[in-house]
């Protein structure tokens, strides 16, 4: 079945440092979505990318969708303590099934 | 607009007992998902409905889990009998059939099986 892996599993940075998480799917995706889950909370939608090679920015966050539509990345510039949480990618593969990645937990300290 | 409603928020049961979770999606959302999230892991899709039809239930342990979405609105997820490894947060989500198809999640039900 479709599998979506993310690396790293966990990253601890100091405030102001950059952060990147990578997402890889075993199958081609029709789109890739990114979610953020705060500790004790539920996943909250951040953005969706649809086109091959697409890049989108949201303030300090940059999202990329790979050319083969099987991988994606999220880069945060100059992290802040408010960025703490777990970041999940999720994609629609065959049969419109929405599969979530394994997640990357980000910890930011002053 | 009102969000996805789930109940109960917390449930503690003994193994071999049964339990049911309820979800009311955002009004007008045709797609409804049930995910199981074990602590420290990503949400695992148990079942996905489009209206009242099943799109995918390949990861639903059908010997003990069942779900229904009568009338294409509310949904219930049942576990019978529960096992210790079923301890997790059960998340319900819904999405529109219009772009961007993103899922809106409820607060989840935290199940502890002892």
Short mmCIF file of C-alpha atoms in Angstrom, two decimals:
data_model
loop_
_atom_site.label_atom_id
_atom_site.label_comp_id
_atom_site.label_asym_id
_atom_site.label_seq_id
_atom_site.Cartn_x
_atom_site.Cartn_y
_atom_site.Cartn_z
CA UNK A 1 0.00 0.00 0.00
CA UNK A 2 0.90 3.66 -0.22
CA UNK A 3 3.51 4.74 2.33
CA UNK A 4 4.66 8.25 3.15
CA UNK A 5 7.86 8.68 5.15
CA UNK A 6 9.33 11.83 6.63
CA UNK A 7 12.81 12.66 7.84
CA UNK A 8 14.04 13.57 10.30
CA UNK A 9 11.75 12.12 12.97
CA UNK A 10 12.80 14.82 15.40
CA UNK A 11 14.81 18.02 15.27
CA UNK A 12 15.82 20.36 18.04
CA UNK A 13 16.98 23.84 16.97
CA UNK A 14 17.76 27.10 18.65
CA UNK A 15 15.49 30.00 17.90
CA UNK A 16 16.65 31.74 14.75
CA UNK A 17 18.04 28.62 13.09
CA UNK A 18 16.48 27.17 9.96
CA UNK A 19 14.59 23.87 9.79
CA UNK A 20 13.72 21.50 6.96
CA UNK A 21 11.60 18.36 6.86
CA UNK A 22 11.49 16.00 3.89
CA UNK A 23 8.56 13.88 2.76
CA UNK A 24 8.78 10.85 0.44
CA UNK A 25 5.91 8.82 -0.95
CA UNK A 26 6.15 5.28 -2.30
CA UNK A 27 3.68 6.22 -5.05
CA UNK A 28 2.90 9.27 -7.16
CA UNK A 29 0.58 11.74 -5.49
CA UNK A 30 -2.05 13.94 -7.09
CA UNK A 31 -1.35 16.59 -4.46
CA UNK A 32 0.61 17.10 -1.26
CA UNK A 33 -0.75 18.81 1.83
CA UNK A 34 1.09 19.96 4.93
CA UNK A 35 -0.34 20.03 8.43
CA UNK A 36 0.93 21.23 11.81
CA UNK A 37 -0.02 19.54 15.06
CA UNK A 38 0.72 21.34 18.30
CA UNK A 39 1.35 19.19 21.41
CA UNK A 40 -2.02 17.90 22.63
CA UNK A 41 -3.79 19.28 19.59
CA UNK A 42 -5.10 18.03 16.29
CA UNK A 43 -3.57 18.45 12.82
CA UNK A 44 -4.27 21.84 11.25
CA UNK A 45 -4.00 22.39 7.51
CA UNK A 46 -1.21 24.68 6.31
CA UNK A 47 -1.10 24.43 2.53
CA UNK A 48 -1.65 22.27 -0.55
CA UNK A 49 0.57 21.89 -3.62
CA UNK A 50 -0.72 20.32 -6.79
CA UNK A 51 1.67 20.94 -9.68
CA UNK A 52 4.96 19.18 -10.35
CA UNK A 53 7.85 21.35 -9.15
CA UNK A 54 5.51 23.82 -7.41
CA UNK A 55 6.92 26.14 -4.74
CA UNK A 56 4.76 28.13 -2.33
CA UNK A 57 5.65 30.47 0.50
CA UNK A 58 3.82 31.47 3.64
CA UNK A 59 5.83 34.09 5.50
CA UNK A 60 8.86 32.15 6.84
CA UNK A 61 7.63 28.79 5.49
CA UNK A 62 8.58 27.50 2.02
CA UNK A 63 6.94 24.40 0.57
CA UNK A 64 8.12 22.43 -2.47
CA UNK A 65 6.55 19.61 -4.46
CA UNK A 66 8.98 17.41 -6.35
CA UNK A 67 9.10 17.06 -10.12
CA UNK A 68 8.02 13.42 -9.94
CA UNK A 69 5.22 14.28 -7.49
CA UNK A 70 6.57 11.73 -5.01
CA UNK A 71 8.41 14.00 -2.62
CA UNK A 72 8.05 17.33 -0.91
CA UNK A 73 9.81 19.55 1.59
CA UNK A 74 8.95 22.20 4.14
CA UNK A 75 11.59 24.76 5.09
CA UNK A 76 11.22 27.21 7.95
CA UNK A 77 13.55 30.19 7.98
CA UNK A 78 14.61 31.68 11.33
CA UNK A 79 12.51 29.47 13.57
CA UNK A 80 10.55 30.89 16.47
CA UNK A 81 9.24 29.19 19.61
CA UNK A 82 5.74 29.38 18.10
CA UNK A 83 6.90 26.95 15.38
CA UNK A 84 7.08 24.11 17.93
CA UNK A 85 4.98 21.11 16.94
CA UNK A 86 4.89 18.13 14.63
CA UNK A 87 4.74 18.74 10.89
CA UNK A 88 2.99 16.17 8.72
CA UNK A 89 2.81 15.87 4.98
CA UNK A 90 -0.22 14.09 3.54
CA UNK A 91 -1.14 13.18 0.01
CA UNK A 92 -3.93 11.88 -2.13
CA UNK A 93 -2.83 8.83 -4.05
CA UNK A 94 -4.96 6.29 -5.86
CA UNK A 95 -8.66 6.15 -5.04
CA UNK A 96 -8.49 9.58 -3.39
CA UNK A 97 -7.18 8.05 -0.18
CA UNK A 98 -5.52 10.68 2.07
CA UNK A 99 -2.37 9.20 3.60
CA UNK A 100 -0.36 11.00 6.25
CA UNK A 101 3.39 10.89 6.64
CA UNK A 102 5.24 9.78 9.74
CA UNK A 103 5.80 13.37 10.89
CA UNK A 104 8.74 15.47 12.05
CA UNK A 105 8.66 16.84 15.56
CA UNK A 106 10.26 20.26 15.89
CA UNK A 107 11.49 21.59 19.19
CA UNK A 108 12.73 25.20 19.38
CA UNK A 109 14.59 26.59 22.35
CA UNK A 110 15.75 30.11 23.13
CA UNK B 1 -18.62 27.80 10.32
CA UNK B 2 -18.88 25.10 12.99
CA UNK B 3 -16.01 22.64 13.08
CA UNK B 4 -15.93 18.87 13.22
CA UNK B 5 -17.54 17.64 16.44
CA UNK B 6 -16.42 14.46 18.16
CA UNK B 7 -17.53 12.76 21.35
CA UNK B 8 -16.55 11.66 23.85
CA UNK B 9 -13.25 13.49 24.37
CA UNK B 10 -11.86 10.82 26.65
CA UNK B 11 -12.72 7.18 27.31
CA UNK B 12 -11.16 4.55 29.55
CA UNK B 13 -12.30 0.95 29.14
CA UNK B 14 -11.07 -2.48 30.08
CA UNK B 15 -9.78 -4.84 27.43
CA UNK B 16 -12.47 -6.94 25.77
CA UNK B 17 -15.07 -4.24 26.37
CA UNK B 18 -16.70 -2.36 23.52
CA UNK B 19 -16.64 1.36 22.78
CA UNK B 20 -18.18 3.72 20.24
CA UNK B 21 -17.11 7.12 18.99
CA UNK B 22 -19.29 9.67 17.27
CA UNK B 23 -18.43 12.30 14.68
CA UNK B 24 -20.41 15.13 13.14
CA UNK B 25 -18.54 16.61 10.15
CA UNK B 26 -18.65 20.15 8.84
CA UNK B 27 -21.96 20.77 7.13
CA UNK B 28 -21.82 19.99 3.42
CA UNK B 29 -18.57 18.01 3.56
CA UNK B 30 -19.03 14.83 1.56
CA UNK B 31 -15.79 13.15 2.63
CA UNK B 32 -15.33 11.84 6.16
CA UNK B 33 -12.23 10.18 7.56
CA UNK B 34 -11.45 8.22 10.69
CA UNK B 35 -7.79 8.15 11.70
CA UNK B 36 -6.04 6.37 14.53
CA UNK B 37 -3.08 8.23 16.01
CA UNK B 38 -0.85 6.34 18.41
CA UNK B 39 1.37 8.55 20.57
CA UNK B 40 4.41 9.74 18.63
CA UNK B 41 3.14 8.49 15.27
CA UNK B 42 1.35 9.97 12.29
CA UNK B 43 -2.41 9.58 11.80
CA UNK B 44 -3.23 6.20 10.26
CA UNK B 45 -6.29 6.13 8.01
CA UNK B 46 -8.82 3.57 9.22
CA UNK B 47 -11.69 4.36 6.89
CA UNK B 48 -12.66 7.04 4.39
CA UNK B 49 -16.26 7.70 3.33
CA UNK B 50 -17.57 9.67 0.39
CA UNK B 51 -21.15 10.49 1.34
CA UNK B 52 -22.29 7.14 2.79
CA UNK B 53 -20.07 4.96 0.60
CA UNK B 54 -16.68 3.59 1.62
CA UNK B 55 -13.71 4.88 -0.40
CA UNK B 56 -11.06 2.95 1.52
CA UNK B 57 -11.05 0.71 4.58
CA UNK B 58 -7.96 -1.33 3.80
CA UNK B 59 -6.36 -0.58 7.19
CA UNK B 60 -9.48 -1.11 9.30
CA UNK B 61 -9.14 -4.24 11.49
CA UNK B 62 -12.50 -5.56 10.44
CA UNK B 63 -12.58 -8.38 12.98
CA UNK B 64 -13.01 -5.80 15.75
CA UNK B 65 -13.58 -2.37 14.21
CA UNK B 66 -16.66 -1.20 12.36
CA UNK B 67 -17.78 2.17 11.07
CA UNK B 68 -20.88 3.50 9.47
CA UNK B 69 -22.08 6.75 8.01
CA UNK B 70 -25.79 6.50 7.63
CA UNK B 71 -27.45 9.25 5.59
CA UNK B 72 -24.02 10.53 4.59
CA UNK B 73 -23.66 12.90 7.54
CA UNK B 74 -22.78 11.69 11.07
CA UNK B 75 -20.54 8.70 11.57
CA UNK B 76 -19.80 6.22 14.33
CA UNK B 77 -16.70 4.10 14.83
CA UNK B 78 -17.00 1.04 17.07
CA UNK B 79 -14.42 -1.26 18.59
CA UNK B 80 -15.56 -4.63 19.90
CA UNK B 81 -13.74 -6.18 21.70
CA UNK B 82 -11.00 -3.68 22.54
CA UNK B 83 -7.36 -4.66 22.93
CA UNK B 84 -4.59 -2.90 24.82
CA UNK B 85 -2.97 -1.85 21.53
CA UNK B 86 -6.11 0.09 20.57
CA UNK B 87 -5.09 2.81 23.05
CA UNK B 88 -4.75 5.88 20.85
CA UNK B 89 -6.42 9.11 19.81
CA UNK B 90 -9.18 8.57 17.28
CA UNK B 91 -9.46 11.54 14.96
CA UNK B 92 -12.38 12.28 12.73
CA UNK B 93 -11.91 14.67 9.82
CA UNK B 94 -14.00 15.91 6.94
CA UNK B 95 -13.33 17.62 3.64
CA UNK B 96 -15.19 19.17 0.78
CA UNK B 97 -15.15 17.74 -2.73
CA UNK B 98 -14.08 21.19 -3.91
CA UNK B 99 -10.43 22.29 -3.90
CA UNK B 100 -8.23 22.35 -1.94
CA UNK B 101 -9.69 19.10 -0.47
CA UNK B 102 -7.91 19.66 2.84
CA UNK B 103 -9.08 17.78 5.89
CA UNK B 104 -10.56 19.60 8.89
CA UNK B 105 -10.02 17.65 12.08
CA UNK B 106 -12.07 17.32 15.23
CA UNK B 107 -10.48 17.43 18.68
CA UNK B 108 -10.26 13.64 18.78
CA UNK B 109 -11.21 10.99 21.31
CA UNK B 110 -8.42 9.74 23.54
CA UNK B 111 -9.02 6.05 24.24
CA UNK B 112 -7.18 4.21 26.98
CA UNK B 113 -7.62 0.45 27.19
CA UNK B 114 -6.51 -1.05 30.52
#
